[in-house]
CSV table of C-alpha atoms in Angstrom, one decimal:
chain,number,residue,atom,x,y,z
A,1,UNK,CA,9.7,-66.5,34.7
A,2,UNK,CA,7.2,-65.2,37.3
A,3,UNK,CA,7.8,-63.2,40.4
A,4,UNK,CA,5.3,-64.0,43.2
A,5,UNK,CA,5.2,-61.2,45.7
A,6,UNK,CA,4.4,-63.7,48.4
A,7,UNK,CA,8.0,-64.9,48.4
A,8,UNK,CA,9.0,-61.4,49.6
A,9,UNK,CA,6.2,-61.0,52.1
A,10,UNK,CA,7.4,-60.1,55.6
A,11,UNK,CA,4.7,-58.8,57.9
A,12,UNK,CA,5.1,-55.9,60.3
A,13,UNK,CA,3.0,-55.1,63.4
A,14,UNK,CA,0.4,-52.4,62.7
A,15,UNK,CA,1.0,-52.4,58.9
A,16,UNK,CA,-1.0,-53.6,55.9
A,17,UNK,CA,1.0,-53.5,52.7
A,18,UNK,CA,1.1,-54.7,49.1
A,19,UNK,CA,1.9,-54.0,45.5
A,20,UNK,CA,0.2,-52.7,42.4
A,21,UNK,CA,1.2,-53.7,38.8
A,22,UNK,CA,0.2,-53.6,35.2
A,23,UNK,CA,-0.7,-57.2,34.4
A,24,UNK,CA,0.0,-57.2,30.7
A,25,UNK,CA,-0.7,-60.9,30.1
A,26,UNK,CA,-3.8,-60.8,32.3
A,27,UNK,CA,-2.8,-64.0,34.1
A,28,UNK,CA,-3.0,-62.6,37.6
A,29,UNK,CA,0.7,-63.2,38.4
A,30,UNK,CA,3.4,-60.6,38.6
A,31,UNK,CA,5.9,-61.5,35.9
A,32,UNK,CA,9.1,-59.7,34.8
A,33,UNK,CA,7.3,-58.0,31.9
A,34,UNK,CA,4.6,-56.6,34.3
A,35,UNK,CA,5.6,-53.1,35.3
A,36,UNK,CA,4.6,-51.5,38.6
A,37,UNK,CA,1.7,-49.0,38.8
A,38,UNK,CA,2.4,-45.8,40.8
A,39,UNK,CA,-0.2,-43.4,42.2
A,40,UNK,CA,-2.8,-46.0,43.0
A,41,UNK,CA,-4.8,-44.9,46.1
A,42,UNK,CA,-5.4,-47.7,48.6
A,43,UNK,CA,-7.8,-47.0,51.5
A,44,UNK,CA,-8.6,-49.1,54.6
A,45,UNK,CA,-12.0,-49.0,56.3
A,46,UNK,CA,-13.1,-50.4,59.6
A,47,UNK,CA,-16.3,-52.5,60.1
A,48,UNK,CA,-18.3,-49.3,60.6
A,49,UNK,CA,-17.3,-48.1,57.2
A,50,UNK,CA,-15.0,-45.4,58.6
A,51,UNK,CA,-11.8,-44.7,56.7
A,52,UNK,CA,-8.8,-45.3,59.0
A,53,UNK,CA,-5.9,-45.2,56.6
A,54,UNK,CA,-4.9,-44.2,53.1
A,55,UNK,CA,-1.7,-44.7,51.1
A,56,UNK,CA,-0.5,-44.1,47.5
A,57,UNK,CA,1.6,-46.7,45.6
A,58,UNK,CA,5.2,-45.4,45.0
A,59,UNK,CA,7.2,-45.6,41.7
A,60,UNK,CA,7.9,-49.3,42.5
A,61,UNK,CA,4.2,-50.1,43.0
A,62,UNK,CA,4.3,-50.6,46.7
A,63,UNK,CA,2.0,-49.1,49.4
A,64,UNK,CA,1.9,-49.3,53.2
A,65,UNK,CA,-1.1,-48.6,55.4
A,66,UNK,CA,0.2,-47.7,58.9
A,67,UNK,CA,-1.4,-47.3,62.3
A,68,UNK,CA,-3.5,-50.5,62.0
A,69,UNK,CA,-4.5,-52.8,64.9
A,70,UNK,CA,-3.2,-56.3,64.6
A,71,UNK,CA,-5.7,-59.1,64.2
A,72,UNK,CA,-8.5,-56.7,63.3
A,73,UNK,CA,-10.4,-57.0,60.0
A,74,UNK,CA,-10.3,-54.1,57.5
A,75,UNK,CA,-11.8,-53.5,54.1
A,76,UNK,CA,-9.3,-52.4,51.5
A,77,UNK,CA,-10.3,-50.4,48.4
A,78,UNK,CA,-8.1,-49.5,45.5
A,79,UNK,CA,-9.0,-46.9,42.8
A,80,UNK,CA,-8.7,-48.0,39.2
A,81,UNK,CA,-6.6,-45.8,37.0
A,82,UNK,CA,-8.4,-44.5,33.9
A,83,UNK,CA,-8.6,-47.1,31.2
A,84,UNK,CA,-7.8,-50.0,33.5
A,85,UNK,CA,-9.7,-52.9,35.1
A,86,UNK,CA,-8.8,-55.4,37.8
A,87,UNK,CA,-7.3,-58.7,36.7
A,88,UNK,CA,-9.9,-61.5,37.1
A,89,UNK,CA,-7.6,-64.5,37.1
A,90,UNK,CA,-4.6,-65.9,39.0
A,91,UNK,CA,-3.1,-65.5,42.4
A,92,UNK,CA,-3.3,-61.7,42.7
A,93,UNK,CA,-7.0,-61.2,41.9
A,94,UNK,CA,-9.2,-60.7,44.9
A,95,UNK,CA,-11.2,-57.7,43.6
A,96,UNK,CA,-10.7,-54.0,43.9
A,97,UNK,CA,-12.4,-54.3,47.3
A,98,UNK,CA,-11.2,-57.0,49.7
A,99,UNK,CA,-11.1,-57.9,53.4
A,100,UNK,CA,-7.8,-58.4,55.3
A,101,UNK,CA,-6.4,-58.4,58.8
A,102,UNK,CA,-3.5,-56.4,60.1
A,103,UNK,CA,-0.7,-57.4,60.2
A,104,UNK,CA,-0.4,-58.6,56.7
A,105,UNK,CA,1.4,-58.2,53.4
A,106,UNK,CA,1.0,-59.4,49.8
A,107,UNK,CA,-2.3,-57.6,49.4
A,108,UNK,CA,-1.6,-57.0,45.8
A,109,UNK,CA,-3.7,-55.4,43.0
A,110,UNK,CA,-3.2,-56.4,39.4
A,111,UNK,CA,-4.6,-54.2,36.6
A,112,UNK,CA,-4.8,-54.6,32.9
A,113,UNK,CA,-5.3,-51.9,30.2
A,114,UNK,CA,-8.8,-52.4,28.7
A,115,UNK,CA,-7.8,-51.0,25.3
A,116,UNK,CA,-5.2,-53.7,24.9
A,117,UNK,CA,-7.9,-56.4,25.1
A,118,UNK,CA,-10.9,-55.5,23.1
A,119,UNK,CA,-14.0,-57.2,24.6
A,120,UNK,CA,-16.7,-59.1,22.7
A,121,UNK,CA,-19.4,-56.5,21.9
A,122,UNK,CA,-22.0,-59.2,21.5
A,123,UNK,CA,-21.3,-61.9,24.2
A,124,UNK,CA,-23.6,-64.8,24.8
A,125,UNK,CA,-26.2,-64.5,27.6
A,126,UNK,CA,-27.4,-67.5,29.5
A,127,UNK,CA,-31.1,-67.9,30.3
A,128,UNK,CA,-33.0,-70.6,32.1
A,129,UNK,CA,-36.1,-72.3,30.6
A,130,UNK,CA,-38.8,-74.2,32.5
A,131,UNK,CA,-39.9,-77.6,31.2
A,132,UNK,CA,-43.2,-79.1,32.3
A,133,UNK,CA,-43.8,-82.7,33.2
A,134,UNK,CA,-42.7,-85.2,35.7
A,135,UNK,CA,-39.1,-86.3,36.4
A,136,UNK,CA,-39.4,-88.8,33.5
A,137,UNK,CA,-41.1,-86.6,30.9
A,138,UNK,CA,-39.7,-84.2,28.4
A,139,UNK,CA,-36.1,-85.0,29.3
A,140,UNK,CA,-34.7,-83.8,26.0
A,141,UNK,CA,-36.0,-80.2,26.3
A,142,UNK,CA,-33.5,-77.5,27.2
A,143,UNK,CA,-33.4,-75.9,30.7
A,144,UNK,CA,-30.5,-73.5,30.0
A,145,UNK,CA,-29.8,-71.8,26.7
A,146,UNK,CA,-27.6,-68.9,25.5
A,147,UNK,CA,-28.4,-66.2,23.0
A,148,UNK,CA,-26.5,-63.1,21.7
A,149,UNK,CA,-26.6,-60.1,23.9
A,150,UNK,CA,-27.7,-58.1,20.8
A,151,UNK,CA,-30.3,-60.7,19.9
A,152,UNK,CA,-33.1,-60.4,17.4
A,153,UNK,CA,-35.7,-62.6,15.8
A,154,UNK,CA,-33.1,-64.4,13.7
A,155,UNK,CA,-30.6,-65.0,16.5
A,156,UNK,CA,-29.4,-68.5,17.1
A,157,UNK,CA,-30.5,-70.1,20.4
A,158,UNK,CA,-27.9,-72.5,21.7
A,159,UNK,CA,-28.9,-75.4,24.0
A,160,UNK,CA,-26.6,-75.6,27.0
A,161,UNK,CA,-28.3,-78.0,29.4
A,162,UNK,CA,-31.3,-80.3,29.3
A,163,UNK,CA,-34.0,-81.2,31.7
A,164,UNK,CA,-32.5,-84.7,32.1
A,165,UNK,CA,-29.4,-82.9,33.5
A,166,UNK,CA,-30.8,-80.2,35.8
A,167,UNK,CA,-34.6,-80.4,36.2
A,168,UNK,CA,-36.1,-77.1,37.2
A,169,UNK,CA,-33.5,-74.4,37.8
A,170,UNK,CA,-33.6,-70.6,38.3
A,171,UNK,CA,-30.4,-69.0,39.5
A,172,UNK,CA,-27.3,-68.7,37.4
A,173,UNK,CA,-23.7,-67.7,38.2
A,174,UNK,CA,-20.6,-67.9,35.9
A,175,UNK,CA,-17.1,-68.7,37.0
A,176,UNK,CA,-15.3,-67.0,34.1
A,177,UNK,CA,-11.8,-68.2,34.8
A,178,UNK,CA,-12.9,-71.9,34.3
A,179,UNK,CA,-15.8,-71.2,32.0
A,180,UNK,CA,-18.2,-73.0,34.4
A,181,UNK,CA,-21.8,-72.0,34.7
A,182,UNK,CA,-23.6,-72.8,38.0
A,183,UNK,CA,-27.4,-73.2,38.2
A,184,UNK,CA,-29.6,-73.7,41.3
A,185,UNK,CA,-32.7,-75.8,41.7
A,186,UNK,CA,-36.1,-74.1,41.8
A,187,UNK,CA,-39.5,-75.2,43.1
A,188,UNK,CA,-42.1,-74.4,40.4
A,189,UNK,CA,-45.6,-75.8,39.9
A,190,UNK,CA,-45.6,-78.3,37.1
A,191,UNK,CA,-41.8,-78.5,36.7
A,192,UNK,CA,-40.0,-81.4,38.3
A,193,UNK,CA,-36.7,-81.0,40.2
A,194,UNK,CA,-33.6,-82.7,38.9
A,195,UNK,CA,-31.5,-85.5,40.3
A,196,UNK,CA,-29.9,-83.3,43.0
A,197,UNK,CA,-33.3,-82.5,44.5
A,198,UNK,CA,-34.5,-79.5,46.3
A,199,UNK,CA,-31.0,-78.2,47.3
A,200,UNK,CA,-29.2,-79.0,44.0
A,201,UNK,CA,-26.5,-76.9,42.5
A,202,UNK,CA,-25.4,-78.0,39.0
A,203,UNK,CA,-22.4,-77.0,37.0
A,204,UNK,CA,-22.1,-76.8,33.2
A,205,UNK,CA,-18.6,-76.8,31.7
A,206,UNK,CA,-18.7,-74.4,28.7
A,207,UNK,CA,-15.7,-76.1,27.2
A,208,UNK,CA,-17.1,-79.6,27.1
A,209,UNK,CA,-20.9,-78.7,27.4
A,210,UNK,CA,-21.1,-81.4,30.1
A,211,UNK,CA,-23.5,-80.8,33.0
A,212,UNK,CA,-23.1,-82.5,36.4
A,213,UNK,CA,-24.2,-82.2,40.0
A,214,UNK,CA,-22.0,-79.8,41.9
A,215,UNK,CA,-23.6,-80.0,45.3
A,216,UNK,CA,-26.6,-81.2,47.3
A,217,UNK,CA,-27.1,-78.7,50.0
A,218,UNK,CA,-29.6,-80.8,51.8
A,219,UNK,CA,-26.9,-83.5,52.3
A,220,UNK,CA,-24.8,-80.9,54.1
A,221,UNK,CA,-27.4,-80.2,56.8
A,222,UNK,CA,-29.0,-77.1,55.1
A,223,UNK,CA,-32.7,-77.1,55.8
A,224,UNK,CA,-34.6,-76.1,52.6
A,225,UNK,CA,-38.0,-77.3,53.6
A,226,UNK,CA,-39.9,-80.0,51.8
A,227,UNK,CA,-42.6,-80.4,49.2
A,228,UNK,CA,-43.9,-83.3,51.3
A,229,UNK,CA,-44.3,-85.6,48.3
A,230,UNK,CA,-47.1,-83.4,46.9
A,231,UNK,CA,-47.4,-84.0,43.1
A,232,UNK,CA,-46.0,-81.1,41.1
A,233,UNK,CA,-49.3,-80.8,39.2
A,234,UNK,CA,-51.5,-80.6,42.4
A,235,UNK,CA,-52.7,-77.1,43.4
A,236,UNK,CA,-51.2,-77.6,46.9
A,237,UNK,CA,-47.8,-77.6,45.3
A,238,UNK,CA,-48.3,-73.9,44.6
A,239,UNK,CA,-48.0,-73.1,48.3
A,240,UNK,CA,-44.3,-74.1,48.2
A,241,UNK,CA,-43.4,-71.4,45.6
A,242,UNK,CA,-41.2,-68.7,47.1
A,243,UNK,CA,-41.1,-70.5,50.5
A,244,UNK,CA,-39.2,-73.7,49.8
A,245,UNK,CA,-35.9,-74.6,48.1
A,246,UNK,CA,-33.5,-72.2,46.5
A,247,UNK,CA,-33.8,-68.7,44.9
A,248,UNK,CA,-31.2,-66.5,43.3
A,249,UNK,CA,-27.5,-67.4,42.8
A,250,UNK,CA,-24.5,-65.2,42.8
A,251,UNK,CA,-20.7,-65.5,42.7
A,252,UNK,CA,-18.0,-63.3,44.3
A,253,UNK,CA,-15.7,-61.2,42.2
A,254,UNK,CA,-12.7,-63.4,43.1
A,255,UNK,CA,-14.8,-66.5,42.2
A,256,UNK,CA,-14.1,-68.1,45.5
A,257,UNK,CA,-17.7,-68.2,46.8
A,258,UNK,CA,-21.2,-68.9,45.5
A,259,UNK,CA,-24.1,-67.3,47.4
A,260,UNK,CA,-27.6,-68.7,47.1
A,261,UNK,CA,-30.8,-67.7,48.8
A,262,UNK,CA,-32.5,-70.3,51.0
A,263,UNK,CA,-36.2,-69.5,50.6
A,264,UNK,CA,-37.3,-71.8,53.5
A,265,UNK,CA,-34.9,-70.5,56.1
A,266,UNK,CA,-34.8,-66.9,54.7
A,267,UNK,CA,-31.1,-67.1,54.7
A,268,UNK,CA,-28.0,-66.8,52.5
A,269,UNK,CA,-26.0,-69.9,52.0
A,270,UNK,CA,-22.2,-69.4,51.5
A,271,UNK,CA,-20.6,-72.1,49.3
A,272,UNK,CA,-16.9,-72.3,48.3
A,273,UNK,CA,-16.5,-72.9,44.6
A,274,UNK,CA,-13.7,-75.4,45.2
A,275,UNK,CA,-14.3,-78.6,47.3
A,276,UNK,CA,-17.4,-77.4,49.4
A,277,UNK,CA,-18.2,-79.7,52.3
A,278,UNK,CA,-20.1,-79.7,55.6
A,279,UNK,CA,-17.3,-77.8,57.3
A,280,UNK,CA,-17.0,-75.0,54.7
A,281,UNK,CA,-20.7,-74.4,53.7
A,282,UNK,CA,-22.7,-72.1,56.1
A,283,UNK,CA,-25.7,-69.8,56.1
A,284,UNK,CA,-26.6,-66.5,57.6
A,285,UNK,CA,-30.2,-65.5,58.4
A,286,UNK,CA,-31.7,-62.5,56.6
A,287,UNK,CA,-33.5,-60.3,59.2
A,288,UNK,CA,-37.1,-59.2,59.0
A,289,UNK,CA,-37.0,-55.5,57.9
A,290,UNK,CA,-40.3,-54.9,59.9
A,291,UNK,CA,-42.9,-56.6,57.8
A,292,UNK,CA,-46.4,-56.8,59.2
A,293,UNK,CA,-46.8,-60.1,61.2
A,294,UNK,CA,-43.3,-61.1,60.1
A,295,UNK,CA,-44.6,-62.0,56.6
A,296,UNK,CA,-41.5,-61.8,54.4
A,297,UNK,CA,-39.7,-63.7,51.7
A,298,UNK,CA,-36.3,-63.4,50.0
A,299,UNK,CA,-34.7,-64.3,46.8
A,300,UNK,CA,-32.8,-61.5,45.0
A,301,UNK,CA,-29.0,-61.4,45.4
A,302,UNK,CA,-26.3,-59.3,43.8
A,303,UNK,CA,-22.5,-59.2,44.6
A,304,UNK,CA,-21.4,-55.7,43.9
A,305,UNK,CA,-18.2,-53.8,44.9
A,306,UNK,CA,-17.4,-56.1,47.8
A,307,UNK,CA,-20.9,-56.2,49.3
A,308,UNK,CA,-23.9,-58.5,48.8
A,309,UNK,CA,-27.2,-56.9,48.1
A,310,UNK,CA,-30.3,-58.9,49.2
A,311,UNK,CA,-33.9,-58.3,48.2
A,312,UNK,CA,-36.8,-58.8,50.6
A,313,UNK,CA,-40.5,-58.8,49.9
A,314,UNK,CA,-43.1,-58.0,52.6
A,315,UNK,CA,-45.9,-60.2,51.4
A,316,UNK,CA,-48.8,-58.9,53.7
A,317,UNK,CA,-50.2,-62.5,53.8
A,318,UNK,CA,-51.8,-62.1,57.2
A,319,UNK,CA,-53.2,-58.5,57.0
A,320,UNK,CA,-54.1,-58.8,53.3
A,321,UNK,CA,-53.6,-55.1,53.0
A,322,UNK,CA,-51.8,-53.6,50.0
A,323,UNK,CA,-50.5,-50.9,52.3
A,324,UNK,CA,-48.4,-53.6,54.1
A,325,UNK,CA,-46.8,-54.9,50.9
A,326,UNK,CA,-43.3,-53.6,50.3
A,327,UNK,CA,-39.9,-54.2,48.7
A,328,UNK,CA,-36.6,-53.8,50.7
A,329,UNK,CA,-32.9,-54.1,49.8
A,330,UNK,CA,-30.2,-54.9,52.3
A,331,UNK,CA,-26.5,-54.4,51.8
A,332,UNK,CA,-24.6,-57.2,53.6
A,333,UNK,CA,-21.2,-56.2,55.2
A,334,UNK,CA,-18.9,-59.2,55.0
A,335,UNK,CA,-16.7,-57.9,57.9
A,336,UNK,CA,-19.3,-57.2,60.5
A,337,UNK,CA,-21.8,-59.7,59.0
A,338,UNK,CA,-24.5,-57.0,59.4
A,339,UNK,CA,-27.4,-56.4,57.0
A,340,UNK,CA,-27.8,-52.7,56.5
A,341,UNK,CA,-31.2,-51.6,55.1
A,342,UNK,CA,-30.4,-49.3,52.2
A,343,UNK,CA,-33.7,-49.0,50.2
A,344,UNK,CA,-37.4,-49.4,50.8
A,345,UNK,CA,-40.5,-48.8,48.6
A,346,UNK,CA,-44.1,-49.6,49.0
A,347,UNK,CA,-44.6,-49.4,45.2
A,348,UNK,CA,-46.0,-52.9,44.7
A,349,UNK,CA,-49.3,-54.5,43.9
A,350,UNK,CA,-51.7,-56.5,46.1
A,351,UNK,CA,-50.3,-59.1,48.5
A,352,UNK,CA,-49.6,-62.8,48.7
A,353,UNK,CA,-52.4,-65.2,49.6
A,354,UNK,CA,-51.5,-67.9,52.1
A,355,UNK,CA,-53.3,-70.3,49.7
A,356,UNK,CA,-51.4,-69.6,46.5
A,357,UNK,CA,-53.9,-71.3,44.3
A,358,UNK,CA,-57.0,-69.8,45.9
A,359,UNK,CA,-57.4,-66.8,43.5
A,360,UNK,CA,-56.2,-67.4,40.0
A,361,UNK,CA,-56.4,-63.6,39.3
A,362,UNK,CA,-54.4,-62.5,42.4
A,363,UNK,CA,-51.2,-60.6,41.6
A,364,UNK,CA,-48.4,-61.7,43.9
A,365,UNK,CA,-45.3,-59.6,43.1
A,366,UNK,CA,-41.8,-60.8,44.3
A,367,UNK,CA,-38.4,-59.1,44.2
A,368,UNK,CA,-36.4,-61.9,42.5
A,369,UNK,CA,-33.3,-60.2,41.1
A,370,UNK,CA,-31.0,-57.2,41.5
A,371,UNK,CA,-28.4,-55.7,39.2
A,372,UNK,CA,-26.4,-52.5,38.7
A,373,UNK,CA,-25.8,-50.3,35.7
A,374,UNK,CA,-22.4,-49.1,34.6
A,375,UNK,CA,-23.2,-45.8,36.3
A,376,UNK,CA,-23.8,-47.5,39.6
A,377,UNK,CA,-27.6,-47.3,39.6
A,378,UNK,CA,-29.7,-50.3,40.9
A,379,UNK,CA,-32.1,-52.3,38.9
A,380,UNK,CA,-34.9,-54.3,40.7
A,381,UNK,CA,-36.5,-57.2,38.8
A,382,UNK,CA,-40.0,-57.9,40.1
A,383,UNK,CA,-41.6,-61.2,39.1
A,384,UNK,CA,-45.2,-62.4,39.7
A,385,UNK,CA,-45.3,-65.4,41.9
A,386,UNK,CA,-48.5,-66.5,40.1
A,387,UNK,CA,-46.4,-67.3,37.1
A,388,UNK,CA,-44.6,-70.0,39.1
A,389,UNK,CA,-47.6,-71.1,41.2
A,390,UNK,CA,-50.5,-71.1,38.7
A,391,UNK,CA,-52.4,-74.4,38.7
A,392,UNK,CA,-55.6,-73.8,36.9
A,393,UNK,CA,-54.7,-75.5,33.6
A,394,UNK,CA,-55.9,-75.7,30.9
A,395,UNK,CA,-57.1,-72.1,31.4
A,396,UNK,CA,-54.2,-69.9,30.4
A,397,UNK,CA,-52.6,-67.4,32.8
A,398,UNK,CA,-53.1,-64.0,31.3
A,399,UNK,CA,-52.7,-61.5,34.2
A,400,UNK,CA,-49.1,-61.7,35.4
A,401,UNK,CA,-47.8,-58.4,36.7
A,402,UNK,CA,-44.0,-58.2,36.8
A,403,UNK,CA,-42.0,-55.0,36.7
A,404,UNK,CA,-38.4,-53.6,36.3
A,405,UNK,CA,-37.6,-50.6,38.5
A,406,UNK,CA,-34.7,-48.2,38.3
A,407,UNK,CA,-33.3,-47.0,41.7
A,408,UNK,CA,-30.7,-44.2,41.3
A,409,UNK,CA,-27.9,-43.3,43.6
A,410,UNK,CA,-28.4,-39.8,44.8
A,411,UNK,CA,-25.0,-39.1,46.5
A,412,UNK,CA,-25.2,-42.3,48.6
A,413,UNK,CA,-29.0,-42.3,49.0
A,414,UNK,CA,-31.0,-44.8,46.9
A,415,UNK,CA,-34.1,-43.2,45.3
A,416,UNK,CA,-36.9,-44.8,43.2
A,417,UNK,CA,-37.5,-43.6,39.7
A,418,UNK,CA,-40.5,-41.2,39.5
A,419,UNK,CA,-42.6,-40.5,36.4
A,420,UNK,CA,-40.0,-42.2,34.3
A,421,UNK,CA,-37.1,-40.1,35.6
A,422,UNK,CA,-34.2,-41.3,37.7
A,423,UNK,CA,-32.0,-38.4,38.7
A,424,UNK,CA,-30.5,-37.0,35.5
A,425,UNK,CA,-31.6,-40.0,33.5
A,426,UNK,CA,-34.9,-39.9,31.5
A,427,UNK,CA,-36.6,-43.1,30.6
A,428,UNK,CA,-38.3,-44.0,27.3
A,429,UNK,CA,-41.8,-43.6,28.7
A,430,UNK,CA,-41.3,-40.6,31.0
A,431,UNK,CA,-44.3,-38.4,31.5
A,432,UNK,CA,-46.7,-41.0,30.2
A,433,UNK,CA,-49.8,-42.3,31.9
A,434,UNK,CA,-48.6,-45.8,32.6
A,435,UNK,CA,-48.5,-47.7,35.9
A,436,UNK,CA,-44.9,-47.0,37.0
A,437,UNK,CA,-43.9,-44.9,40.1
A,438,UNK,CA,-45.4,-41.5,39.5
A,439,UNK,CA,-47.3,-42.8,36.4
A,440,UNK,CA,-44.4,-42.7,33.9
A,441,UNK,CA,-42.2,-45.7,33.1
A,442,UNK,CA,-38.5,-45.6,33.0
């Protein structure tokens, strides 16, 4: 038997309320065996990030936030008790941070005790692979594989999807509740796109290992640019890299939305994970953070604690000055739909050339991924665009210059690693004479 709190949901003007419980079976539904959790602090914030209400769950697991304004959006945050995590399945899971309107009820938080469900210490990690050749060549080579998190030279590589199923893909996002792995098309020199084209999103079912088209964004009116029928092996194709098609792919904690970067429009496309259509898919433009001559590109995305972090690269294509080259990170607020600039660094190399194939030795760094450590510090993954745009075969590409940067959280201010040190953390190459920020490498 299951008890669904929505059956007892009666709204009251000026009040946001809900329930907290120990979800013993981790199914996301309050059952008779699931006991209430008391002393959980729930806070409400307005769209300026100001805390406007706070409540503590009582012995029956209930809380009430009073003094709210009806029909106004608020962000709710619930603290996790020690040793617990939020349920990631079922009706009650919407994340420890969520967005609601007053008046409302049934804003419930289900938790499970981590020690009762030992996690896999060596889970599989999915990685994309690029396969060269036209759309009819090398079809039986893998484009997505998995390997152990604790991999070594003898670890097994498992083939998950083939070129015949996806073509060239880059972004990956996993819907854990259904064991579905989403992948997004990527424009890369020498690697053909798949059947879904420039705006293709694919989905691989980890239960059946079948891969199918999930969505063609271009069919829903999303403008992703065009490669103008240029051959993938022609040097002119290199100019499309980073400026056409899709980039990074993310999924919300409640698994209801995918977010993918539109490199052509410099925007984020919001995609429901269930039955997306022309009425439910939309995009929001990422603003220019102040790059010289408006020369900027996007790609990196990370959904973290109810916000979407977005990476921007000032390419300095017009000025061709390294001093104009920079990396920026926005934090997107889902309530106000405002991009707040939270980090900037000019620690980068060179600049982008408008003709990507003009100089085969040009370093063209690009912020392509963002992640966070368990301690809440930010990791920036820097790729070299030349690795995707290089067209001077058969001469090998030997001068790619990527990087991984640690950005630590100094009481709310993001600061770049320096000489291999990030706050109290000391990297493996601190104090050395390498080429990281301040010489040392974290």
